[in-house]
Tab-separated table of C-alpha atoms in Angstrom:
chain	number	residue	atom	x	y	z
A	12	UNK	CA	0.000	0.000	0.000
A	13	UNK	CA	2.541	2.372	0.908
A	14	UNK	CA	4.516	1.671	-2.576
A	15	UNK	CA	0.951	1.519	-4.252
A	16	UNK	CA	0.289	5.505	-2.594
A	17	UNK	CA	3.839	6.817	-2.984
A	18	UNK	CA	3.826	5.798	-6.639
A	19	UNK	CA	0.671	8.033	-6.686
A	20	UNK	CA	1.575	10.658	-5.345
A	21	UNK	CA	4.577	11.107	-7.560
A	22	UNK	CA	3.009	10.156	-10.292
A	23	UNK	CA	-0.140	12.908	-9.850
A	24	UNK	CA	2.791	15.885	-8.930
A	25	UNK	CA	4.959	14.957	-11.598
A	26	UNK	CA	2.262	15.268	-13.977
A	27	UNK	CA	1.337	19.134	-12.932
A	28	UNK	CA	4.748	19.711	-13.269
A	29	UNK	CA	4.337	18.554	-16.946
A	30	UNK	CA	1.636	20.468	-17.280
A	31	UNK	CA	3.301	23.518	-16.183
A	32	UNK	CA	6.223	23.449	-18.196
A	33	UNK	CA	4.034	23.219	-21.110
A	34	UNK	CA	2.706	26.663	-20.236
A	35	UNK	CA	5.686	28.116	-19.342
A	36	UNK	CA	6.966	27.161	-22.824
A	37	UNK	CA	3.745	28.356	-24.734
A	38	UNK	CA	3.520	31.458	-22.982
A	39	UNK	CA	7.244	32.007	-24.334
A	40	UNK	CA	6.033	30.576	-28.329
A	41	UNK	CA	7.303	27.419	-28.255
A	42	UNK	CA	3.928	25.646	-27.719
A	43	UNK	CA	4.517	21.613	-28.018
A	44	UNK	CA	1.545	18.563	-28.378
A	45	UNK	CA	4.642	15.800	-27.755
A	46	UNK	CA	6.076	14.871	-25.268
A	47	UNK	CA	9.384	13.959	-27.414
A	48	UNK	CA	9.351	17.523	-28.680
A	49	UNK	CA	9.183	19.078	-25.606
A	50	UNK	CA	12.370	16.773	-24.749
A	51	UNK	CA	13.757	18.390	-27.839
A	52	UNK	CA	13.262	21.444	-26.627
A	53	UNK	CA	14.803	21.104	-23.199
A	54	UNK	CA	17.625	18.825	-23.443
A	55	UNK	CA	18.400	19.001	-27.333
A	56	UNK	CA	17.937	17.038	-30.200
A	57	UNK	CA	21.168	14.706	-29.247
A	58	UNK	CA	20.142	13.479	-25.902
A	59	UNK	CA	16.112	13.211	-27.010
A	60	UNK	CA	16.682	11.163	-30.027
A	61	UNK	CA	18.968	8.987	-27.704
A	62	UNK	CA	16.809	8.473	-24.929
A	63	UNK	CA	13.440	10.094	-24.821
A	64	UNK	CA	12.597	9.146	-28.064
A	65	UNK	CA	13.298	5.189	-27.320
A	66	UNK	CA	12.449	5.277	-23.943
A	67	UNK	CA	8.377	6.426	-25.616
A	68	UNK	CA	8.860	4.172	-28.644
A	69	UNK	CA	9.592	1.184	-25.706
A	70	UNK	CA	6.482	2.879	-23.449
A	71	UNK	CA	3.712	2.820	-26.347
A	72	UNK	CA	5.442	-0.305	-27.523
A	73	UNK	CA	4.899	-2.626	-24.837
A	74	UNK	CA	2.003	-1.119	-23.437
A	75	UNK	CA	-0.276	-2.001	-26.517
A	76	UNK	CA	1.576	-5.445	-26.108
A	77	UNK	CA	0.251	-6.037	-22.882
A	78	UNK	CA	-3.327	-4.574	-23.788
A	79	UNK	CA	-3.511	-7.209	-26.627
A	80	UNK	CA	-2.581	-9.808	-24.680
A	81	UNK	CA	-4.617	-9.088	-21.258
A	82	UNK	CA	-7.126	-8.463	-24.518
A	83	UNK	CA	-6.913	-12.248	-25.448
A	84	UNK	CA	-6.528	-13.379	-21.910
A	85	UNK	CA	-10.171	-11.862	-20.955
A	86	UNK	CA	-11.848	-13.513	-24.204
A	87	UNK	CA	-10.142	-16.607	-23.262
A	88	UNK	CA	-11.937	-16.295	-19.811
A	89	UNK	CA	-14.913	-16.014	-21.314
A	90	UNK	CA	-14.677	-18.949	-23.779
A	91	UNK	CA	-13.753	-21.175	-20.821
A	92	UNK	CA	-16.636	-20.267	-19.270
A	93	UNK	CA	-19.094	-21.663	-22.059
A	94	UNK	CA	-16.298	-23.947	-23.274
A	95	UNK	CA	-14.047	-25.394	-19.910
A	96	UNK	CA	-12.917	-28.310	-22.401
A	97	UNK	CA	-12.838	-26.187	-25.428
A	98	UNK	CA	-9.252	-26.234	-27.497
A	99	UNK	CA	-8.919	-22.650	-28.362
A	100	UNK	CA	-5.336	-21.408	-27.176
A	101	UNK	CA	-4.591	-18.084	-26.185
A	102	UNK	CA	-2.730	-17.436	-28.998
A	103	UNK	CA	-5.943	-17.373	-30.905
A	104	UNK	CA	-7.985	-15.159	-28.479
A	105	UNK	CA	-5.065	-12.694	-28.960
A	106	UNK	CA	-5.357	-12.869	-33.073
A	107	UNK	CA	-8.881	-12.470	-32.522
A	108	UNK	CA	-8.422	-9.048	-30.002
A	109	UNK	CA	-5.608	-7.752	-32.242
A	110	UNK	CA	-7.994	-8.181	-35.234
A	111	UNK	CA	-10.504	-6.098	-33.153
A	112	UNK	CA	-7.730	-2.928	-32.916
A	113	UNK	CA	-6.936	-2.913	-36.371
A	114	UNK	CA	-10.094	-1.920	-37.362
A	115	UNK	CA	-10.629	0.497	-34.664
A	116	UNK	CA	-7.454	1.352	-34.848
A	117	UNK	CA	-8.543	3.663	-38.317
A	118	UNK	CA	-9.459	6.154	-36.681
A	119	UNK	CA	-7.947	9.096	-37.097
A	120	UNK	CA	-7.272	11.500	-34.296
A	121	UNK	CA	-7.793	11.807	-29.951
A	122	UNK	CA	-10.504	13.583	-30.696
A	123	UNK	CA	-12.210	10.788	-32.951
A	124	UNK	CA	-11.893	8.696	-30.187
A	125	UNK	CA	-13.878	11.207	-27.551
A	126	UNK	CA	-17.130	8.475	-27.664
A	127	UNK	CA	-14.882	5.497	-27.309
A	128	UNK	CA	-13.041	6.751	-24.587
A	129	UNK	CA	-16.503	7.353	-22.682
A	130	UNK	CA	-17.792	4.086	-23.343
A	131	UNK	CA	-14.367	2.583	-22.081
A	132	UNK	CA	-14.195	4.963	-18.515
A	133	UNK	CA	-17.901	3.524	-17.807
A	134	UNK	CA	-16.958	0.161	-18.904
A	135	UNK	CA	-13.415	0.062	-16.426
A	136	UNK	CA	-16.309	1.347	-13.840
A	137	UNK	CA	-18.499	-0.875	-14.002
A	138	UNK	CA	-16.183	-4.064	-14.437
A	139	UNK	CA	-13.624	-2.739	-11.457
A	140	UNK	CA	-17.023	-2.723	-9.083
A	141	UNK	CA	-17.808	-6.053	-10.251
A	142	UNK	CA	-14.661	-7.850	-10.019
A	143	UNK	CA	-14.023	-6.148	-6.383
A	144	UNK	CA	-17.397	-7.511	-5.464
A	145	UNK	CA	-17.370	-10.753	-6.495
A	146	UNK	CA	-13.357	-10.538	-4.656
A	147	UNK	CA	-15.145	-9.756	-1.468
A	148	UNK	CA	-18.452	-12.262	-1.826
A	149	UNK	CA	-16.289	-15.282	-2.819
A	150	UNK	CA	-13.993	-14.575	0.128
A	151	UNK	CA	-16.354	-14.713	2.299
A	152	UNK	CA	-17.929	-17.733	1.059
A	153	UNK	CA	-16.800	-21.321	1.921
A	154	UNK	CA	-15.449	-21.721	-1.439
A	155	UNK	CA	-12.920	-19.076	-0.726
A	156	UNK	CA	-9.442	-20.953	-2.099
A	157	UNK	CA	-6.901	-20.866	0.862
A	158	UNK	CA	-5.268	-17.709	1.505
A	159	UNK	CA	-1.241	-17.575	2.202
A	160	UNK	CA	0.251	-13.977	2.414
A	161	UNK	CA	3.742	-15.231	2.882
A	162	UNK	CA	6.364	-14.538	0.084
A	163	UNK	CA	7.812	-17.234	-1.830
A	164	UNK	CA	11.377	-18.261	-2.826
A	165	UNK	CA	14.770	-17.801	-1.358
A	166	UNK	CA	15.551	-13.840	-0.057
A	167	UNK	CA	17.499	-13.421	-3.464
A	168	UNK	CA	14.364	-13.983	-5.115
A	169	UNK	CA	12.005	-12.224	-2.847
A	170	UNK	CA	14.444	-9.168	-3.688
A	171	UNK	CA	13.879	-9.347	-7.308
A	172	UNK	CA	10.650	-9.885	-7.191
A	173	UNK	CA	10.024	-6.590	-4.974
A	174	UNK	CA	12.167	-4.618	-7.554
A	175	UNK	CA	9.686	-6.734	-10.093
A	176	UNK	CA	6.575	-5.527	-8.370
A	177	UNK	CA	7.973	-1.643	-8.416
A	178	UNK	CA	8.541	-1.994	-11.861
A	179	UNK	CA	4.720	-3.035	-12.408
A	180	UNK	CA	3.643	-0.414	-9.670
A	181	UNK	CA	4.886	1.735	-12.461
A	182	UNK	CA	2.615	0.830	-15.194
A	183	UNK	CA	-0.391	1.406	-12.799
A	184	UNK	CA	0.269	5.233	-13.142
A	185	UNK	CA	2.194	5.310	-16.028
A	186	UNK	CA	1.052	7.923	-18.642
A	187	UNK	CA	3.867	8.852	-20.923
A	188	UNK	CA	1.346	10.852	-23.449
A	189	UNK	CA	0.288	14.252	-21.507
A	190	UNK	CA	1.831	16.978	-23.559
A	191	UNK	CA	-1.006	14.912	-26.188
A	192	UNK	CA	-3.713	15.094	-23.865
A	193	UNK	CA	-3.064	18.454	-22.966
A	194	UNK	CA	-2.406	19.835	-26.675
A	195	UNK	CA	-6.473	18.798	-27.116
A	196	UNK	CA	-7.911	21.121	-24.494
A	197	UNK	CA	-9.477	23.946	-25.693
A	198	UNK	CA	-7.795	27.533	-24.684
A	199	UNK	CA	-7.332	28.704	-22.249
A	200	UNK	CA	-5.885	25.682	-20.880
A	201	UNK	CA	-4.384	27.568	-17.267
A	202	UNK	CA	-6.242	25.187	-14.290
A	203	UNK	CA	-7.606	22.476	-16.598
A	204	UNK	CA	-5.169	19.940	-16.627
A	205	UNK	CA	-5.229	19.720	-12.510
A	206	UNK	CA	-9.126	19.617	-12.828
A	207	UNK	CA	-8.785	16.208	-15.535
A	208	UNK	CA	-5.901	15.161	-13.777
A	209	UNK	CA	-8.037	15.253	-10.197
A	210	UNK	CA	-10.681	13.373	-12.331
A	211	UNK	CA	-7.951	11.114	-13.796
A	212	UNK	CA	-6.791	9.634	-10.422
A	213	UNK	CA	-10.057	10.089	-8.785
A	214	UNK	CA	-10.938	6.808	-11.102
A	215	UNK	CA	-7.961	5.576	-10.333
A	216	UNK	CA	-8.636	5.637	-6.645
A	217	UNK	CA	-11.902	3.914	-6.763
A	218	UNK	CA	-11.070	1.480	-9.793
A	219	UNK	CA	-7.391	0.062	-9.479
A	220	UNK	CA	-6.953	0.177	-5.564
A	221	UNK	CA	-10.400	-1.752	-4.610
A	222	UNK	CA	-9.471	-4.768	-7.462
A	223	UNK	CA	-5.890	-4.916	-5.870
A	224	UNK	CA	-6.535	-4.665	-2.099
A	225	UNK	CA	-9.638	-6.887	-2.429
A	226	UNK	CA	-8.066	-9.402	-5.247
A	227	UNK	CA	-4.749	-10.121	-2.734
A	228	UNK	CA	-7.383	-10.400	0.458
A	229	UNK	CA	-9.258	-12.940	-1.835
A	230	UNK	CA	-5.969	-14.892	-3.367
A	231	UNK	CA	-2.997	-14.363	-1.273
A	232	UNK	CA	0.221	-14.737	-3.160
A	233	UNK	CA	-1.606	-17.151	-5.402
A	234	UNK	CA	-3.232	-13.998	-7.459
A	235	UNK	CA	-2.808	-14.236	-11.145
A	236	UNK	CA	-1.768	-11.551	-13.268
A	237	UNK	CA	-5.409	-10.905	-14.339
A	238	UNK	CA	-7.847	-11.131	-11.725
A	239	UNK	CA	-10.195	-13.169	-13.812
A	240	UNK	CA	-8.116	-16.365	-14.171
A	241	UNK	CA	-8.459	-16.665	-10.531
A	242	UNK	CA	-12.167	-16.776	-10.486
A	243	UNK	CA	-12.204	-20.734	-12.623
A	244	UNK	CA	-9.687	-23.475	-11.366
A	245	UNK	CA	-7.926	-25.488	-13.396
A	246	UNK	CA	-10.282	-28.273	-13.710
A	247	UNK	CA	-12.889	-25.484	-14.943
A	248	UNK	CA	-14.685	-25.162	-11.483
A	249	UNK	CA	-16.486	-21.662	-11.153
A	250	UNK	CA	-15.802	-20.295	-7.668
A	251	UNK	CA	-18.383	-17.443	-8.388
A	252	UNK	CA	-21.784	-17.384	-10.149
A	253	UNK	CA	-20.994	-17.193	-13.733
A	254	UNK	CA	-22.549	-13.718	-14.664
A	255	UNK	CA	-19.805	-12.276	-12.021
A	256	UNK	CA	-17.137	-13.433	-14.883
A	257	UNK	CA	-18.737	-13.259	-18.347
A	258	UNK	CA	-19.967	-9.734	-17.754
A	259	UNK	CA	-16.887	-7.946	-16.586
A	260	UNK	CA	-14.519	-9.938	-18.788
A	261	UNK	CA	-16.853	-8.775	-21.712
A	262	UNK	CA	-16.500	-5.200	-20.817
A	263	UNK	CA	-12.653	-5.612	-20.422
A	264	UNK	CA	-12.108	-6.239	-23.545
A	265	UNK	CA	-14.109	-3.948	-25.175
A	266	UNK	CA	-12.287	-1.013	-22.872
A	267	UNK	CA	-8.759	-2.585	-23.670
A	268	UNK	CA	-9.324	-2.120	-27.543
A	269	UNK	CA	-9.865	1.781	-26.575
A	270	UNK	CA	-6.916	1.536	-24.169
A	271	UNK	CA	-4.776	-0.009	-27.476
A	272	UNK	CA	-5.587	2.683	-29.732
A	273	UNK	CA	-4.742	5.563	-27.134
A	274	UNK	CA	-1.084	4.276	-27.046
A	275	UNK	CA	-1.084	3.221	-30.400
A	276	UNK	CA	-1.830	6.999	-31.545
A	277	UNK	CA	1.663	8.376	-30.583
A	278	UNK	CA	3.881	5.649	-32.989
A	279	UNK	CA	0.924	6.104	-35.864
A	280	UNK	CA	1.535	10.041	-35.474
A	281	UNK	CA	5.480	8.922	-35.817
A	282	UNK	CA	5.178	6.659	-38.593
A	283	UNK	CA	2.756	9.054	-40.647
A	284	UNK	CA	4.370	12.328	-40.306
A	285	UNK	CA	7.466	10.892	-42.368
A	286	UNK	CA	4.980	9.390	-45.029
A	287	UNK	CA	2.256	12.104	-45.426
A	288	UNK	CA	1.503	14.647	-47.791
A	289	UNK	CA	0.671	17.519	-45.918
A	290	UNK	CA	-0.497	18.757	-48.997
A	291	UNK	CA	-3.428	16.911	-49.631
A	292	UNK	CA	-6.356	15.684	-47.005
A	293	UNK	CA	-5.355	13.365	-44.389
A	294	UNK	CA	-8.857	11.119	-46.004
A	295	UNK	CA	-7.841	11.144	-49.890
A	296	UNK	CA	-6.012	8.089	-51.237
A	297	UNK	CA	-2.612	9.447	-51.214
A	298	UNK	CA	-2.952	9.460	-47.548
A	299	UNK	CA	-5.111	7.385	-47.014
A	300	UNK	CA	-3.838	3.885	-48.113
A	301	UNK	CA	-0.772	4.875	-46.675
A	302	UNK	CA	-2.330	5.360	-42.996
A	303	UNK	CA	-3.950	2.020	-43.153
A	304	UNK	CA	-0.918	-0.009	-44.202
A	305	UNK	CA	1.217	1.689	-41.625
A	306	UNK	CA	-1.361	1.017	-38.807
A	307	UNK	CA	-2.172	-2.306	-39.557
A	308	UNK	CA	1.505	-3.114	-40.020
A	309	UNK	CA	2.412	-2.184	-36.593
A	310	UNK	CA	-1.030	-3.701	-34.485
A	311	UNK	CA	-0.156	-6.953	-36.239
A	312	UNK	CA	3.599	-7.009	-34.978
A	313	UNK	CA	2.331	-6.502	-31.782
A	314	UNK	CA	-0.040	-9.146	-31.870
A	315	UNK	CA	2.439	-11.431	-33.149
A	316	UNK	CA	4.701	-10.399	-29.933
A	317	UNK	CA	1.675	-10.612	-28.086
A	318	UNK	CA	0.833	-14.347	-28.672
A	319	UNK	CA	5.045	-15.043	-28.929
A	320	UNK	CA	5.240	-14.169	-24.952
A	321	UNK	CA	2.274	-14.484	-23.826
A	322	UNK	CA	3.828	-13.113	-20.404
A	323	UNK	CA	1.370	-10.252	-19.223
A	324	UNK	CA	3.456	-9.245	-15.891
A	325	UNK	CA	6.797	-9.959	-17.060
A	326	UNK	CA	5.463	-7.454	-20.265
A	327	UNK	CA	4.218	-4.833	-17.935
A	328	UNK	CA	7.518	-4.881	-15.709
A	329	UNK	CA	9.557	-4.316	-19.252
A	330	UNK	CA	7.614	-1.186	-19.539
A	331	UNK	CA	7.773	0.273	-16.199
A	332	UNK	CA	11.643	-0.239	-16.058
A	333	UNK	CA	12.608	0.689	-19.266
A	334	UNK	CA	9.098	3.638	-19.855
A	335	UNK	CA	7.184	4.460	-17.104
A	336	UNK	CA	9.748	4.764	-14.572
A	337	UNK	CA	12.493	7.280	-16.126
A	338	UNK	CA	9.383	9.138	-18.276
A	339	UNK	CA	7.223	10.029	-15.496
A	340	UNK	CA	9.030	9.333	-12.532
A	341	UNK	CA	12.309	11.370	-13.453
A	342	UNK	CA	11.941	13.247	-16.378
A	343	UNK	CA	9.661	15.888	-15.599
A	344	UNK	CA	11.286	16.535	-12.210
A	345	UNK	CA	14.277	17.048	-14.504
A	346	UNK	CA	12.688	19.270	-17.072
A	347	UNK	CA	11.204	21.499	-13.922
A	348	UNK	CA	14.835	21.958	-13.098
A	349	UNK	CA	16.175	22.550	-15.885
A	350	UNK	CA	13.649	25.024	-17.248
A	351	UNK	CA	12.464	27.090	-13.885
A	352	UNK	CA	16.101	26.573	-12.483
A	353	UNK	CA	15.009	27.102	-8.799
A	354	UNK	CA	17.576	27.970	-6.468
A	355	UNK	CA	20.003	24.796	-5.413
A	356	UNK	CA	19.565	25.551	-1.456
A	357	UNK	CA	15.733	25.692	-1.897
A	358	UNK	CA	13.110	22.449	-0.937
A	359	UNK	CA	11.864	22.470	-4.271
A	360	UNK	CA	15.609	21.889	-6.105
A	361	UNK	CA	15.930	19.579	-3.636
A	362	UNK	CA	12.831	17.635	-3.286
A	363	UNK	CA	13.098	16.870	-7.351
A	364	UNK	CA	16.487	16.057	-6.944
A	365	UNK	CA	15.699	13.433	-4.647
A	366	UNK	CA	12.966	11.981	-6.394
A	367	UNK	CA	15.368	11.887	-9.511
A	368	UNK	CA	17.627	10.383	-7.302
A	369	UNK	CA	15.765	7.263	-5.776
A	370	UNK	CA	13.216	6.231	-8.805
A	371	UNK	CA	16.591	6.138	-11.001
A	372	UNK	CA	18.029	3.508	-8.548
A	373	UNK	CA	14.370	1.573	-8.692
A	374	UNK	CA	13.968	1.822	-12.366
A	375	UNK	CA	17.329	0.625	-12.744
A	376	UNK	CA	16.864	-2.236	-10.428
A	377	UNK	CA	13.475	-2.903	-11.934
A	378	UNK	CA	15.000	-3.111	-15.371
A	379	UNK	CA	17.735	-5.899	-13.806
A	380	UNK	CA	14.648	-7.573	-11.975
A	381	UNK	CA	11.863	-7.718	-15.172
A	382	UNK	CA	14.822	-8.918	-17.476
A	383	UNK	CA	15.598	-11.843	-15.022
A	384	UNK	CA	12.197	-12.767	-14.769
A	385	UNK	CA	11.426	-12.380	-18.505
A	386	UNK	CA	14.387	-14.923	-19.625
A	387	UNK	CA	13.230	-17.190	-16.643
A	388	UNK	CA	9.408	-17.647	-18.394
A	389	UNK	CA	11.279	-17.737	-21.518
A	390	UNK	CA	13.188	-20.686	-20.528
A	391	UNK	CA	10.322	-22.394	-18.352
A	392	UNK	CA	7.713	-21.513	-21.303
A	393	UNK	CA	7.258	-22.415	-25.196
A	394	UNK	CA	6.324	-19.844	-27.496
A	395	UNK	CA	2.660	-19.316	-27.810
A	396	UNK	CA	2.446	-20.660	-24.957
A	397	UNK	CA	-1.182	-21.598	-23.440
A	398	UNK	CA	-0.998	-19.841	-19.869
C-alpha cells in the first residue's frame, strides 16, 4: 500500500509539473503537443533522439503489447466459461483481439476517439465494481481458495521480485502521453489539466486500488496476473456465479481495444508524419492507403509479440523499467529543473532532486529484476504458450 500511494503521489505531482512546463513554454512561443518535442526542446535534439525518443517508442510499444494480450486473456476467460474443455489457445484469443484494434485502430485523431473513450471509462467502472465484489463475496464464502500472504522463494528472489513488483507499480500510473492530452484542451488551458488530472486519479482511486486490495485479500500470493483467471480453477470449477465473470470480462475487452488505440496513436503520429503529404487531405487516397498499411503493419507485430510471450506481468515490468519509470518518474522533475532553475539551497531543487535520485536507482533495479524474470518464463515456457 505504501509503494501503491507513494507511486501516486509522484506520479499525480509529476504530472502538474508537466503540465506547467508546457505553459511556461507556450507562454514564451514554443507551444509543443509531444512529449518527445518538448524533450527536444529542453535537453536538445542529441540526448532526445537517444533516450526520450526510445524510452516512448519502448512505453507505447509494450504497453499495446500487454493490452492485446490481457485483450486475449479476458476472451479466453470467457470462452472457458461456455467452453471449460474447449481447445482454443490463447494465442488465438489474442489474433482475434488484435484483429478487433486494427479496425478500430482507423481512426484518425484523440478527438475521434472522444465516444470510445466514454464508453471505455464507464466500462473500467463498471467491471472494477464487479470484479471487487465478487473478490469480497467469494472470500467470504466457503469456497474461498486458501489464503497464504507469505512470500515465496529464497531472499534473493524475494528481492527481485520486490524490484519486479515496483517496476509493475509503475505501469499502474504510467502515462507517458500528456503533452497529447493536454495539446487537445481547448484555450485557455491555465487550471484544466489539474481539474482532468483530479478526475484522472479520482478513477484511479476507486477502480485500481479496490481490485488490488480486495483481489490479494481474496488470493494471497496465489493472485494471477489478471484477476479473472483466478475466479475458474484449473479443472474449470467456477468459484463465483458465472454472470460475475462473463460480464466484466466482456467489458474488459471492449475497454482494452480503446486503451490499445490511445497508445497506439503516438507511434501512428510517428510513422505518418514521415509518409504524409501535408499537402493533400489526411482522407484522400494518397494518404489514405498509406495510414492504413502503416497502422495495420504495426497492431499486427504486436499481436504477433503478443501471442510469442504471452507473459502479461513480465510485459508490464519491461515497460515500467525501461518507460514508465524514467518518463514520469524522473523526467519531468528534470525538465522542472532545468527550465524554472530554482535555487540549489531551496526544498523544491531539492525535493526533485531526490525523487530523480531514488526512482533512477528503482527503475534501474526494476529493469535488472523484469529482465531476469522475462528470460526465466522464456526458458520455463514455449512460445505461444497456453498460460
Amino acid at each position: 500500500m505504501i509503494a501503491l500511494v507513494s507511486a501516486g503521489v509522484v506520479t499525480f505531482y509529476s504530472y502538474n509539473l508537466l503540465s506547467l512546463i508546457l505553459e511556461h513554454r507556450a507562454a514564451q512561443g514554443r507551444r509543443h503537443v509531444r512529449f518527445r518535442d518538448l524533450a527536444t526542446d529542453i535537453l536538445g535534439p542529441k540526448l532526445s533522439y537517444g533516450l526520450v525518443y526510445p524510452m516512448q517508442f519502448v512505453v507505447c510499444l509494450g504497453a499495446v503489447i500487454s493490452i492485446v494480450l490481457v485483450g486475449g486473456i479476458s476472451a479466453k476467460v470467457v470462452y472457458k466459461v461456455y467452453y471449460p474443455d474447449g481447445d482454443l489457445q490463447l494465442y488465438q484469443f489474442v489474433v482475434f483481439f488484435g484483429a478487433a484494434t486494427m479496425i478500430m485502430g482507423q481512426l484518425p485523431s484523440f478527438h475521434s476517439l472522444r465516444y470510445v473513450n466514454l464508453l471505455s471509462l464507464l466500462m473500467c467502472l463498471t467491471y472494477s465494481f464487479t470484479i471487487t465484489g465478487a473478490c469480497i463475496q467469494l472470500g467470504y464464502s466457503d469456497r474461498a481458495p486458501p489464503r497464504d500472504y507469505s512470500l515465496p522463494g529464497s531472499e534473493k528472489q524475494q528481492a527481485f521480485a520486490a524490484f519486479n513488483a515496483l517496476a509493475l507499480i509503475a505501469t499502474a500510473y504510467g502515462n507517458s502521453i500528456i503533452p497529447e492530452t493536454q495539446a487537445t484542451l481547448a484555450p485557455p488551458v491555465e487550471g484544466k489539466m489539474f481539474k482532468g488530472l483530479a478526475m484522472a486519479y479520482s478513477v484511479i482511486v476507486v477502480t485500481f486500488l479496490p481490485v488490488a486490495i480486495a483481489g490479494y485479500w481474496t488470493f494471497g500470493n496465489l493472485s494471477a496476473p489478471s484477476v479473472f483467471t483466478n475466479f475458474q480453477t484449473a479443472d474449470g470449477t467456477l468459484l463465483v456465479s458465472k454472470w460475475l465473470i462473463v460480464m466484466p470480462s466482456s467489458m474488459c475487452v471492449i475497454q482494452l481495444i480503446s486503451a490499445a488505440i490511445i497508445y497506439s496513436q503516438p507511434t501512428f503520429d510517428l510513422f505518418e508524419r514521415k509518409i504524409a503529404d501535408v499537402d493533400k487531405d489526411r482522407f484522400t487516397a494518397r494518404n489514405g492507403i498509406p495510414r492504413v498499411i502503416v497502422r495495420v503493419v504495426f497492431l499486427a507485430l504486436v499481436t504477433l509479440i503478443a501471442a510469442m510471450f504471452p507473459f502479461f506481468g513480465d510485459v508490464n515490468a519491461i515497460v515500467g523499467s525501461f518507460g514508465f519509470t524514467p518518463l514520469d518518474f524522473v523526467f519531468p522533475m528534470v525538465f522542472y529543473i532545468l527550465v524554472f532553475k530554482p535555487p540549489k539551497r531551496s526544498i523544491k531543487f531539492w525535493g526533485n532532486l531526490i525523487i530523480i535520485i531514488v526512482y533512477s536507482l528503482v527503475g534501474l533495479a526494476g529493469a535488472v529484476a523484469a529482465v531476469r524474470q522475462l528470460i526465466l518464463d522464456t526458458s520455463y515456457y514455449k512460445l505461444f504458450a497456453d498460460v
